Amino acid sequence: MLKWILILLAVAAIAGLLGFGRISGVALTGAKVLIVVALLMFLLLLFGVVVIA
């Protein structure tokens, strides 16, 4: 998941530099969503709600 977050952030940065604001915004929003999902999964794992077998 970290790989996808970094890819989306790179796409957003490059698109922003080239002037593609809408594409940059979509990529940045996708990265934000994945960051929130990864953070929630980490917190659930940290508090023992999800157990990796």
mmCIF file of C-alpha atoms in Angstrom:
data_model
loop_
_atom_site.group_PDB
_atom_site.id
_atom_site.type_symbol
_atom_site.label_atom_id
_atom_site.label_comp_id
_atom_site.label_asym_id
_atom_site.label_seq_id
_atom_site.Cartn_x
_atom_site.Cartn_y
_atom_site.Cartn_z
ATOM 1 C CA MET A 1 0.000 0.000 0.000
ATOM 2 C CA LEU A 2 2.919 2.300 0.694
ATOM 3 C CA LYS A 3 4.036 1.764 -2.886
ATOM 4 C CA TRP A 4 0.694 3.010 -4.212
ATOM 5 C CA ILE A 5 0.749 6.030 -1.913
ATOM 6 C CA LEU A 6 4.189 7.028 -3.159
ATOM 7 C CA ILE A 7 3.184 6.497 -6.801
ATOM 8 C CA LEU A 8 0.085 8.667 -6.394
ATOM 9 C CA LEU A 9 2.074 11.398 -4.639
ATOM 10 C CA ALA A 10 4.635 11.376 -7.458
ATOM 11 C CA VAL A 11 1.877 11.568 -10.082
ATOM 12 C CA ALA A 12 0.269 14.450 -8.208
ATOM 13 C CA ALA A 13 3.566 16.333 -7.977
ATOM 14 C CA ILE A 14 4.441 15.860 -11.642
ATOM 15 C CA ALA A 15 0.932 16.701 -12.821
ATOM 16 C CA GLY A 16 0.927 19.797 -10.641
ATOM 17 C CA LEU A 17 4.239 20.965 -12.067
ATOM 18 C CA LEU A 18 2.994 20.436 -15.624
ATOM 19 C CA GLY A 19 -0.218 22.342 -14.977
ATOM 20 C CA PHE A 20 -2.702 19.469 -14.878
ATOM 21 C CA GLY A 21 -4.569 20.591 -11.781
ATOM 22 C CA ARG A 22 -7.477 18.190 -11.984
ATOM 23 C CA ILE A 23 -5.286 15.111 -12.429
ATOM 24 C CA SER A 24 -3.084 16.327 -9.613
ATOM 25 C CA GLY A 25 -6.089 16.752 -7.350
ATOM 26 C CA VAL A 26 -7.451 13.287 -8.120
ATOM 27 C CA ALA A 27 -4.074 11.653 -7.473
ATOM 28 C CA LEU A 28 -3.636 13.589 -4.246
ATOM 29 C CA THR A 29 -7.108 12.636 -3.051
ATOM 30 C CA GLY A 30 -6.379 8.978 -3.792
ATOM 31 C CA ALA A 31 -3.137 9.203 -1.837
ATOM 32 C CA LYS A 32 -4.944 10.800 1.104
ATOM 33 C CA VAL A 33 -7.555 8.048 1.149
ATOM 34 C CA LEU A 34 -4.886 5.346 1.090
ATOM 35 C CA ILE A 35 -2.971 7.090 3.884
ATOM 36 C CA VAL A 36 -6.103 7.108 6.052
ATOM 37 C CA VAL A 37 -6.784 3.429 5.294
ATOM 38 C CA ALA A 38 -3.182 2.473 6.105
ATOM 39 C CA LEU A 39 -3.285 4.484 9.334
ATOM 40 C CA LEU A 40 -6.544 2.847 10.414
ATOM 41 C CA MET A 41 -5.172 -0.605 9.660
ATOM 42 C CA PHE A 42 -2.032 0.180 11.654
ATOM 43 C CA LEU A 43 -4.024 1.438 14.631
ATOM 44 C CA LEU A 44 -6.302 -1.618 14.591
ATOM 45 C CA LEU A 45 -3.246 -3.849 14.469
ATOM 46 C CA LEU A 46 -1.594 -1.856 17.241
ATOM 47 C CA PHE A 47 -4.565 -2.195 19.587
ATOM 48 C CA GLY A 48 -4.995 -5.881 18.834
ATOM 49 C CA VAL A 49 -8.361 -5.683 17.123
ATOM 50 C CA VAL A 50 -6.935 -7.362 14.041
ATOM 51 C CA VAL A 51 -4.660 -10.331 14.636
ATOM 52 C CA ILE A 52 -2.258 -11.525 11.973
ATOM 53 C CA ALA A 53 -2.169 -15.313 12.104
#
